[in-house]
PDB file of C-alpha atoms in Angstrom:
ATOM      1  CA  UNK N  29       3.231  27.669  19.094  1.00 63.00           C
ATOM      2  CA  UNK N  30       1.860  24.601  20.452  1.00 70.00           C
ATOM      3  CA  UNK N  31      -0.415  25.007  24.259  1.00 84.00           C
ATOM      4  CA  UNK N  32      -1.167  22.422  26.548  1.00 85.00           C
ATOM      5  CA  UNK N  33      -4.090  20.452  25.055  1.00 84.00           C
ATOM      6  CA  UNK N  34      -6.655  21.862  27.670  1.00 85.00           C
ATOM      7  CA  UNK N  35      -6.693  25.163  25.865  1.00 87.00           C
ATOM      8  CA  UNK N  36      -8.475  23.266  22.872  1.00 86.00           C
ATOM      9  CA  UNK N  37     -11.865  23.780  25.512  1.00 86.00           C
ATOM     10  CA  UNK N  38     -11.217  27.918  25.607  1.00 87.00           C
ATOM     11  CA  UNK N  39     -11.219  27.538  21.997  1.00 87.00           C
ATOM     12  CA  UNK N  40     -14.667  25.882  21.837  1.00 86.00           C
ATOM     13  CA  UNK N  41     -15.930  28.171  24.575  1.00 87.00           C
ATOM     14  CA  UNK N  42     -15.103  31.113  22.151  1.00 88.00           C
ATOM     15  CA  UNK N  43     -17.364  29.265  19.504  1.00 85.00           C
ATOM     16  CA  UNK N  44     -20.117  28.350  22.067  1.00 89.00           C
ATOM     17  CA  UNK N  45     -19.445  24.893  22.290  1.00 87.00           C
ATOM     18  CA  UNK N  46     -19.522  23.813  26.215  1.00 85.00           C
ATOM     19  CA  UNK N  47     -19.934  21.442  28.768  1.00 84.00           C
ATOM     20  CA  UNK N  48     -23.778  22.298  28.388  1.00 86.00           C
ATOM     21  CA  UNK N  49     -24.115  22.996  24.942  1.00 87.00           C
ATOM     22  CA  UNK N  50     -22.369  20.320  23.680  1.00 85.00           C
ATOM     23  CA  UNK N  51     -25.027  17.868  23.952  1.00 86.00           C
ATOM     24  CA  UNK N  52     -27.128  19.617  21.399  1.00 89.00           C
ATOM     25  CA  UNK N  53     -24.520  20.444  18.953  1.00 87.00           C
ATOM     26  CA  UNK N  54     -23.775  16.920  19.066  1.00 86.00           C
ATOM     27  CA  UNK N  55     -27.646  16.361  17.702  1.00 88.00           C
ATOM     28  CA  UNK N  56     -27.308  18.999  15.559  1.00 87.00           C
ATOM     29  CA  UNK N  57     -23.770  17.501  14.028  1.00 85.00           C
ATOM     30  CA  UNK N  58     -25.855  14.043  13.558  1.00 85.00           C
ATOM     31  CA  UNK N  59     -28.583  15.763  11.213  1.00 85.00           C
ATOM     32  CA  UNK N  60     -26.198  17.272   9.322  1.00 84.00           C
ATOM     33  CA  UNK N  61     -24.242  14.629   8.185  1.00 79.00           C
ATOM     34  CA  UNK N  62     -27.003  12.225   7.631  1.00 82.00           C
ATOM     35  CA  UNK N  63     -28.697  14.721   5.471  1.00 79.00           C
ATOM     36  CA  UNK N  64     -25.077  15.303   3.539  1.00 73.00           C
ATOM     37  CA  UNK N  65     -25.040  11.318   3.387  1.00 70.00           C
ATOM     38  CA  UNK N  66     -28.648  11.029   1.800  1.00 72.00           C
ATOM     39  CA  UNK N  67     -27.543  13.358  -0.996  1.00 61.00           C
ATOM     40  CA  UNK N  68     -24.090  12.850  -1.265  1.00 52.00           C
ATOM     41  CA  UNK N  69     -25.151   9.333  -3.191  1.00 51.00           C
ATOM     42  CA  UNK N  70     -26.930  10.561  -6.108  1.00 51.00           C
ATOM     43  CA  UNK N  71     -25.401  10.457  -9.302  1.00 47.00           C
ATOM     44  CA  UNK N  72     -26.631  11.218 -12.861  1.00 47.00           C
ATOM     45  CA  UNK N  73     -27.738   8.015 -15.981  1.00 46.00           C
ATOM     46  CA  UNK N  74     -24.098   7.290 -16.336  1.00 49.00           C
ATOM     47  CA  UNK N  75     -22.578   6.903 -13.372  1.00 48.00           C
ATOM     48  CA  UNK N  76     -21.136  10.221 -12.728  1.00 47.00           C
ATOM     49  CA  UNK N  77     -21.530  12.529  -9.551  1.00 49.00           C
ATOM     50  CA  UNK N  78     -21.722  16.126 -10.320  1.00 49.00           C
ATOM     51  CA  UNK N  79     -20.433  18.978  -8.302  1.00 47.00           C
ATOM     52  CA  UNK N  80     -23.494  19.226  -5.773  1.00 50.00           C
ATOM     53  CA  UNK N  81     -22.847  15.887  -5.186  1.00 49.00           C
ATOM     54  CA  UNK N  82     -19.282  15.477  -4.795  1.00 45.00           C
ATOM     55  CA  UNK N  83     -19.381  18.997  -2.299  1.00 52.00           C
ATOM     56  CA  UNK N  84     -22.324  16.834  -0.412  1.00 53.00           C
ATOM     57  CA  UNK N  85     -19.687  14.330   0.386  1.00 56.00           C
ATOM     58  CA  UNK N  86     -17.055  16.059   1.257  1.00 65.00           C
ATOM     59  CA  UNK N  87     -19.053  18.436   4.056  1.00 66.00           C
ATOM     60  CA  UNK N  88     -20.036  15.058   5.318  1.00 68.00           C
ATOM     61  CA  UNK N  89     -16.953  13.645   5.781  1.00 75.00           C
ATOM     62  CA  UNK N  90     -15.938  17.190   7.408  1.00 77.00           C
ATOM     63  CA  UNK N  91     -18.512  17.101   9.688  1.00 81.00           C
ATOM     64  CA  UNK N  92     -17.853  13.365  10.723  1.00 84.00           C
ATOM     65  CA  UNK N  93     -14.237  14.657  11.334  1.00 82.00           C
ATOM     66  CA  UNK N  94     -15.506  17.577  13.225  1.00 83.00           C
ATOM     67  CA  UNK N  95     -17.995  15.401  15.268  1.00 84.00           C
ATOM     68  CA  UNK N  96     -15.002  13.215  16.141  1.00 83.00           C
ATOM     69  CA  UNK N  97     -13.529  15.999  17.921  1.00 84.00           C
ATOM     70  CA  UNK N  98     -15.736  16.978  19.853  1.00 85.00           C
ATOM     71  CA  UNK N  99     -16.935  13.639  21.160  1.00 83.00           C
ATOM     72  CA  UNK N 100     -12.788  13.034  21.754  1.00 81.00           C
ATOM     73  CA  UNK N 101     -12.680  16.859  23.392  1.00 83.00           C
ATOM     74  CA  UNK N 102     -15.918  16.187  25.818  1.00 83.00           C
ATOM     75  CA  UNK N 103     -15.379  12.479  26.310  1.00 75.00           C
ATOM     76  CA  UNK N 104     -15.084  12.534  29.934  1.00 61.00           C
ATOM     77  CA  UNK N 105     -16.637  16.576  30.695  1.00 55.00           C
ATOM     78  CA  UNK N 106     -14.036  18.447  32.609  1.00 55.00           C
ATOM     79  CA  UNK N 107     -12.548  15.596  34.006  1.00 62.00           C
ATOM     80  CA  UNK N 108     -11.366  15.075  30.632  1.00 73.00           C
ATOM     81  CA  UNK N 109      -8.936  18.391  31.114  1.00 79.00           C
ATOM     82  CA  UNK N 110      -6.293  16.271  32.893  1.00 79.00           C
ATOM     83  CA  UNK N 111      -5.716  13.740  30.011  1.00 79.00           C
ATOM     84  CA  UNK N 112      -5.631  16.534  27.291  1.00 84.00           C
ATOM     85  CA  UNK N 113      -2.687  18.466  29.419  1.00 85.00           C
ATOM     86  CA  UNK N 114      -1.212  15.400  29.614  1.00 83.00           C
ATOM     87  CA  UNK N 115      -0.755  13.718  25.844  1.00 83.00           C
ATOM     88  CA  UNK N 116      -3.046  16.304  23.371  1.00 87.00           C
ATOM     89  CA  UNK N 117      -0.974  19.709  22.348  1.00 88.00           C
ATOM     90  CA  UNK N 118      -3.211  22.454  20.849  1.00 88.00           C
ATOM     91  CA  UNK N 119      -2.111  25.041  18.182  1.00 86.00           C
ATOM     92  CA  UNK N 120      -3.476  27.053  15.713  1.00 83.00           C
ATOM     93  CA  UNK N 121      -1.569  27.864  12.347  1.00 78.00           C
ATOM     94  CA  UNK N 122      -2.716  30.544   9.779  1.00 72.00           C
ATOM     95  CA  UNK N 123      -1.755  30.440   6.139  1.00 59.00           C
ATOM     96  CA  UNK N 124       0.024  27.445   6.232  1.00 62.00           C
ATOM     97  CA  UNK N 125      -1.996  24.626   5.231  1.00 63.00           C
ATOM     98  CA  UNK N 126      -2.647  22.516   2.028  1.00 62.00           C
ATOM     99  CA  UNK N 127      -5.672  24.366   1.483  1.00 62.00           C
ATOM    100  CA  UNK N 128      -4.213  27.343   1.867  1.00 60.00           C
ATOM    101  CA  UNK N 129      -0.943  26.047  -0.358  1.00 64.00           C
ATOM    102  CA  UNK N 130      -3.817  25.293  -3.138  1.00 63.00           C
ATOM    103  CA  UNK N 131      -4.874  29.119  -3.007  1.00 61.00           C
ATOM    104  CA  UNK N 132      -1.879  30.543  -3.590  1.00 58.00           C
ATOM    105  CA  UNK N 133      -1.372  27.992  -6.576  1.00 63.00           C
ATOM    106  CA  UNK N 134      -4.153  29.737  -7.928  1.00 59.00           C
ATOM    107  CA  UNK N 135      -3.656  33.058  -7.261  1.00 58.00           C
ATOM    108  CA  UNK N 136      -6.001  33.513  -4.605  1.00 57.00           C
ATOM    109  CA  UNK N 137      -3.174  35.014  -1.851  1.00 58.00           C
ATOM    110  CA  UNK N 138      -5.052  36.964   0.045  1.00 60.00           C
ATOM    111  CA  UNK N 139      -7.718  34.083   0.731  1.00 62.00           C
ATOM    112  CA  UNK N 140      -4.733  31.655   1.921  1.00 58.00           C
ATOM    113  CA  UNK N 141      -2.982  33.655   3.906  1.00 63.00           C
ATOM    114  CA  UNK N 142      -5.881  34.565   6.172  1.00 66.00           C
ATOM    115  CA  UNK N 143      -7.272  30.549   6.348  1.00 67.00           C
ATOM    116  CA  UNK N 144      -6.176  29.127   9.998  1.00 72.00           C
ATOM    117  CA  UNK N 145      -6.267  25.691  10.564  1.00 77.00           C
ATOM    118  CA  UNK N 146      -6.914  23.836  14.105  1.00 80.00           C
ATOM    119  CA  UNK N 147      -4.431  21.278  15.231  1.00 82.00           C
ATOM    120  CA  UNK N 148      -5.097  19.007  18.178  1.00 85.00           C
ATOM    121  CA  UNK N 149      -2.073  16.452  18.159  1.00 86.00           C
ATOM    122  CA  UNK N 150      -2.157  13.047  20.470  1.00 85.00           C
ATOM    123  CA  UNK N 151       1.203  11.832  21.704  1.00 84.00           C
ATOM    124  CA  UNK N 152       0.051   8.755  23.511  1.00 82.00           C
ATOM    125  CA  UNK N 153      -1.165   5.466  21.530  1.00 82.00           C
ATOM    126  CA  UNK N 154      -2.936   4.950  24.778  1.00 82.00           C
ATOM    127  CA  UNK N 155      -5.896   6.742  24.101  1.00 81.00           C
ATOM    128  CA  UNK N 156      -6.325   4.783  20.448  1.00 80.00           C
ATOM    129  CA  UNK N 157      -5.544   1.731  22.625  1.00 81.00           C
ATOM    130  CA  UNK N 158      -8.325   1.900  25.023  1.00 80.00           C
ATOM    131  CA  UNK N 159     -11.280   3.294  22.970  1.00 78.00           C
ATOM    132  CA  UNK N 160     -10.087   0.007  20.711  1.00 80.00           C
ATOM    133  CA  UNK N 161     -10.443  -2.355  24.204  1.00 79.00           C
ATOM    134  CA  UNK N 162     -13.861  -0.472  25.120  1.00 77.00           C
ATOM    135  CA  UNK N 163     -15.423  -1.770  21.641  1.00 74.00           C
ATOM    136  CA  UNK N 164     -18.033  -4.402  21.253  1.00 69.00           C
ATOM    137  CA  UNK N 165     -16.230  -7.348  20.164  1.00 74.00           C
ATOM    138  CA  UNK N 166     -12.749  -6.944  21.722  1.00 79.00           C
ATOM    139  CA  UNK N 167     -11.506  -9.258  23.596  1.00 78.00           C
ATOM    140  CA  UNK N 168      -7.962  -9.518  23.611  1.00 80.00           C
ATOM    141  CA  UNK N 169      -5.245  -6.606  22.482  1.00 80.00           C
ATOM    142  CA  UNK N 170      -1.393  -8.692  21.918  1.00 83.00           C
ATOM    143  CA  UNK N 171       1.434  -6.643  21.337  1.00 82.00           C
ATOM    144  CA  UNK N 172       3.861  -7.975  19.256  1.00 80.00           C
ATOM    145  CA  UNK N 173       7.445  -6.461  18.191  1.00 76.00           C
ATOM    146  CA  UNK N 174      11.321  -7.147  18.801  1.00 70.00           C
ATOM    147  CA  UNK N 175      11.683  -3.690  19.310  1.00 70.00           C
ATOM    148  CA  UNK N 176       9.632  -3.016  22.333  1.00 71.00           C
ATOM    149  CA  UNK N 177      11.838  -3.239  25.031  1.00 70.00           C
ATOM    150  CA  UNK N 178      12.084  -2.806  27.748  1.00 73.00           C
ATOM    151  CA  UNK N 179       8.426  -3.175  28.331  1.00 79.00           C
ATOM    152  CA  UNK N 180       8.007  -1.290  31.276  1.00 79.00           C
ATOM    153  CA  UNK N 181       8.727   1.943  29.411  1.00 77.00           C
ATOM    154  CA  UNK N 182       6.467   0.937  26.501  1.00 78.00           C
ATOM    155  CA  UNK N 183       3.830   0.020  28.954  1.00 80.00           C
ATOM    156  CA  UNK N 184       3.763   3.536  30.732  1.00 78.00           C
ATOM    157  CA  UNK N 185       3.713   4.522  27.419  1.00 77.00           C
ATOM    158  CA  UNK N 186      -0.092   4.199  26.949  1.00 79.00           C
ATOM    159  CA  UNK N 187      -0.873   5.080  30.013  1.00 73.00           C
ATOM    160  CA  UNK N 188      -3.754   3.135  31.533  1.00 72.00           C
ATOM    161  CA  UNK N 189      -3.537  -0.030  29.291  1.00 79.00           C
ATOM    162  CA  UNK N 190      -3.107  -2.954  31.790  1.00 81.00           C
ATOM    163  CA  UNK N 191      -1.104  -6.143  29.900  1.00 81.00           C
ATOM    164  CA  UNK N 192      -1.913  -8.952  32.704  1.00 84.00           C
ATOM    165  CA  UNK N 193       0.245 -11.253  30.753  1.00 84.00           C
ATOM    166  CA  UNK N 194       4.075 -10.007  29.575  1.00 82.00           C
ATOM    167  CA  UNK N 195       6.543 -11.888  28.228  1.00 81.00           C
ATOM    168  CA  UNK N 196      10.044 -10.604  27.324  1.00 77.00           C
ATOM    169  CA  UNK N 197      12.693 -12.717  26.027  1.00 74.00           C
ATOM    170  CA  UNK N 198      16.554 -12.346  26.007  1.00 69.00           C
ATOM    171  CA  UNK N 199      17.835 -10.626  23.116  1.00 63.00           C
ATOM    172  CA  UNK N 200      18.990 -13.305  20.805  1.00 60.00           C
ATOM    173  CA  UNK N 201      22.390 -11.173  19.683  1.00 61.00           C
ATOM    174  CA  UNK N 202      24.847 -11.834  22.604  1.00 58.00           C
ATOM    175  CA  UNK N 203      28.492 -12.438  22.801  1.00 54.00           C
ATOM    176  CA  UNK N 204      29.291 -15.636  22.179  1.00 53.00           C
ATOM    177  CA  UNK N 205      31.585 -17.399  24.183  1.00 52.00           C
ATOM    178  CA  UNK N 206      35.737 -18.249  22.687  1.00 50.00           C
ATOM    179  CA  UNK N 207      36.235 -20.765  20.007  1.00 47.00           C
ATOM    180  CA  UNK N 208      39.510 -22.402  19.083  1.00 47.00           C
ATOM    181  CA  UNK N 209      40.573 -21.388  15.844  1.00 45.00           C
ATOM    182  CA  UNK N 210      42.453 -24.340  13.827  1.00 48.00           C
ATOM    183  CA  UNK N 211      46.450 -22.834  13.988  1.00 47.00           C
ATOM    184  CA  UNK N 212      45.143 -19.223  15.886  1.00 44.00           C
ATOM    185  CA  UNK N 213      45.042 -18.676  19.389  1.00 47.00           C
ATOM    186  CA  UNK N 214      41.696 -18.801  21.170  1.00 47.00           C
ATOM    187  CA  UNK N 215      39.999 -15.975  19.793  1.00 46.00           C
ATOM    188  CA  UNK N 216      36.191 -14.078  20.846  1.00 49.00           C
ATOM    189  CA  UNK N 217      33.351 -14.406  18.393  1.00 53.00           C
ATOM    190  CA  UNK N 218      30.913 -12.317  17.919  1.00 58.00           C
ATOM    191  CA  UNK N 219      27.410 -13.173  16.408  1.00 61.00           C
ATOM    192  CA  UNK N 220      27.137  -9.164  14.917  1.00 66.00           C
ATOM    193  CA  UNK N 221      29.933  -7.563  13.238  1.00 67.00           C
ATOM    194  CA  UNK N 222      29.451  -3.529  12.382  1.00 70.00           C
ATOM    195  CA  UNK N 223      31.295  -1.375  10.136  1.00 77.00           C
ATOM    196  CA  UNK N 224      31.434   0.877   6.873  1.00 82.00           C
ATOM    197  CA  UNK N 225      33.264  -1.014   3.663  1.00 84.00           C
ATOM    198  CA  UNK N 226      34.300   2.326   1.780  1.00 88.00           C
ATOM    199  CA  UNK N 227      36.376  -0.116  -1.175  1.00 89.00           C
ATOM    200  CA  UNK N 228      36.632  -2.980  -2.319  1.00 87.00           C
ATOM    201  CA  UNK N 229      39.670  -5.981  -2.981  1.00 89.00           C
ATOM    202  CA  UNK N 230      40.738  -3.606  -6.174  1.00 90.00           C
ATOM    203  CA  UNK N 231      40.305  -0.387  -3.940  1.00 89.00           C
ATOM    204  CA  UNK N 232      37.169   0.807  -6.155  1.00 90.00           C
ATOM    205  CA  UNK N 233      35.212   3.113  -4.041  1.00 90.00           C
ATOM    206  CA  UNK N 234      31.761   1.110  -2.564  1.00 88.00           C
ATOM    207  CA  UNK N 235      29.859   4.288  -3.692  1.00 87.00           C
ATOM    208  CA  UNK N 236      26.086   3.085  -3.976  1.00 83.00           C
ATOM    209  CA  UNK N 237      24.207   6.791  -4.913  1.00 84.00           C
ATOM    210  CA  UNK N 238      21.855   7.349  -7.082  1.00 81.00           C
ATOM    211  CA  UNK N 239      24.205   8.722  -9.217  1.00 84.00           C
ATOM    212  CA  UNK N 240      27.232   5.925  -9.049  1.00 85.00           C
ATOM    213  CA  UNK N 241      24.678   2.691  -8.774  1.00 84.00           C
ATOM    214  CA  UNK N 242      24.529   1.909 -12.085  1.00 87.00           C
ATOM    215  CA  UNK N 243      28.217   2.319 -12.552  1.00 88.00           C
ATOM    216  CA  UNK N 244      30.045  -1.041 -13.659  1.00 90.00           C
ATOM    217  CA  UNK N 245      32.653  -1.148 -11.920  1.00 91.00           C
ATOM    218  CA  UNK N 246      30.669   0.048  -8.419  1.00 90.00           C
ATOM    219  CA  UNK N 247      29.005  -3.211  -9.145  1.00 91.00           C
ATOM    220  CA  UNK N 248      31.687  -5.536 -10.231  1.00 92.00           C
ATOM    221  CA  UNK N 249      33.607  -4.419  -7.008  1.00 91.00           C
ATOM    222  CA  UNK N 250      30.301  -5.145  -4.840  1.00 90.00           C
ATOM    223  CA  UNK N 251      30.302  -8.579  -6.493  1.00 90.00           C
ATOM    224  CA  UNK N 252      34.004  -9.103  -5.614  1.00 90.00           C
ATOM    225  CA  UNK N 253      33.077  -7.785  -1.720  1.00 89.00           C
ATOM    226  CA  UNK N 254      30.492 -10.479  -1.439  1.00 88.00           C
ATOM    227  CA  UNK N 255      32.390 -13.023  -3.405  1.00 88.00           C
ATOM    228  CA  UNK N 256      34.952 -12.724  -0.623  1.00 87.00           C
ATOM    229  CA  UNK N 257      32.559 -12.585   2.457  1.00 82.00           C
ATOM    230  CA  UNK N 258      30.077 -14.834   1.991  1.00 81.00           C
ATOM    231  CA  UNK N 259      32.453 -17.950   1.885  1.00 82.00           C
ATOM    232  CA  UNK N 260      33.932 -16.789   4.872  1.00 78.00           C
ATOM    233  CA  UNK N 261      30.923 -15.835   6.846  1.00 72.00           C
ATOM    234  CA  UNK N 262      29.520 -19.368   7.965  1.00 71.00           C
ATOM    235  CA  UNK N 263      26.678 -19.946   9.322  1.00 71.00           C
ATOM    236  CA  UNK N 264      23.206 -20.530   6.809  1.00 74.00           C
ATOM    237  CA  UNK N 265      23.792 -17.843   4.303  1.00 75.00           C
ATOM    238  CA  UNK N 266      24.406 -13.921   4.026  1.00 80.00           C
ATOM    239  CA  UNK N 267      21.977 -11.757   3.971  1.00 81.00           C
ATOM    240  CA  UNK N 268      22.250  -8.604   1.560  1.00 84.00           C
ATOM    241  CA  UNK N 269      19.889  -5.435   1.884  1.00 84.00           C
ATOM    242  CA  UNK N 270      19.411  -3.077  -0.868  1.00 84.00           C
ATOM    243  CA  UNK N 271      17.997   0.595  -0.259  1.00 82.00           C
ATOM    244  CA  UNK N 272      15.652   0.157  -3.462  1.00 83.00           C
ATOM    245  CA  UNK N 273      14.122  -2.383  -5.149  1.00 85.00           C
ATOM    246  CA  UNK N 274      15.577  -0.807  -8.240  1.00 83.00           C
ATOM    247  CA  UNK N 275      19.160  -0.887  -7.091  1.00 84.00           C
ATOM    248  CA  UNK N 276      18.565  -4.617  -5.909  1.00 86.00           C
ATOM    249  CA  UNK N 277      17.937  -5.264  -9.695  1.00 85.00           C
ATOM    250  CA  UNK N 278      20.464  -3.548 -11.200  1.00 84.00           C
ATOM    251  CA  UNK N 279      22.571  -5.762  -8.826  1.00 83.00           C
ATOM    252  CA  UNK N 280      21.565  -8.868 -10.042  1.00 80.00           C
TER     253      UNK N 280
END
């Protein structure tokens, strides 16, 4: 069960990593990877790294990940507590991760089941966001997307990110206003029709499955569908989305 992120510090007091022991580990961390890194390199005449050297590089790169942690854990000392209640949830799991599902692959159950893994999950992009603006080099962050509105929300969001410059635009699907019809009454337009089309003109079922796409007369009725609606659709052009590239093939 997931804990409020704070209770990833209790953890590392358990392990004897503090406020005032941090410091050192953090030196200590440093040495190690940079002696994994001199010897993770070295390879044999042809090319190949052995064993040694592969294990080399993978202790490194779990001790960079490790290191990351902790500087993200003890960025700001115990002021730092606050944030991680905030948008970090803690949780440790036991048995249940790909290392462990690679045990009991091979046979090695009782290893797996007692392996525990540490999770410490981030649920604001704000924290991403400003270690991004506090790097040399950065000088402007623009946030681009037509599905960010309403910006306020988006903006609170990432909590501490200042935007001095927002700009929001209408959303371009609105109702348009009534048209005259040639022999119709005045009738309402609207720019976005939606709906399901179960059949087609010759009532064959508009079943697009894995298991019906293929089917020829699924895609002569499809045909016949847009046959009908794209002459009637006006405007530039219809636009047709497939689920799969494959199926978009078969349909041509």
């Amino acid at each position: 069960t997931a804990t409020e992120g704070s209770a990833v510090l209790d953890f590392f007091e358990q392990a004897g990593i503090t406020d005032q022991t941090v410091t050192r580990i953090r030196s200590t961390l440093e040495g190690a990877i940079s002696l994994f890194h001199t010897t993770a390199p070295e390879a044999d005449a042809g090319g190949h790294s052995n064993n040694n050297t592969l294990g080399a590089a993978s202790s490194g790169a779990f001790l960079e990940s490790f290191q990351r942690v902790i500087d993200l854990v003890f960025e700001n000392g115990v002021e730092h507590r606050e944030l991680l209640d905030k948008v970090f949830r803690f949780s440790v799991t036991q048995g249940k991760d790909a290392r462990a599902a690679k045990c009991r692959e091979e046979n090695i159950r009782e290893q797996a089941d007692h392996m525990k893994s540490v999770h410490l999950r981030c649920f604001s992009g704000g924290v991403a966001a400003k270690k991004l603006l506090a790097s040399e080099g950065i000088l402007s962050l623009i946030v681009t997307s037509g599905t960010l509105a309403p910006l306020a929300e988006f903006k609170r969001g990432l909590r501490g990110v200042e935007f001095p410059m927002m700009l929001e635009n209408d959303h371009i699907i609105s109702r348009a206003p009534e048209v005259v019809v040639p022999d119709a009454t005045s009738v309402s337009v609207d720019q976005v029709w939606g709906g399901i089309v179960c059949a087609g003109p010759t009532s064959v079922k508009l079943n697009g499955s894995y298991r019906t796409r293929n089917n020829h007369d699924y895609l002569q009725e499809l045909g016949n569908v847009l046959a009908n609606v794209a002459p009637k659709a006006g405007g530039d052009g219809v636009l047709v989305a497939f689920s799969s590239y494959a199926q978009l093939r078969t349909a041509k």
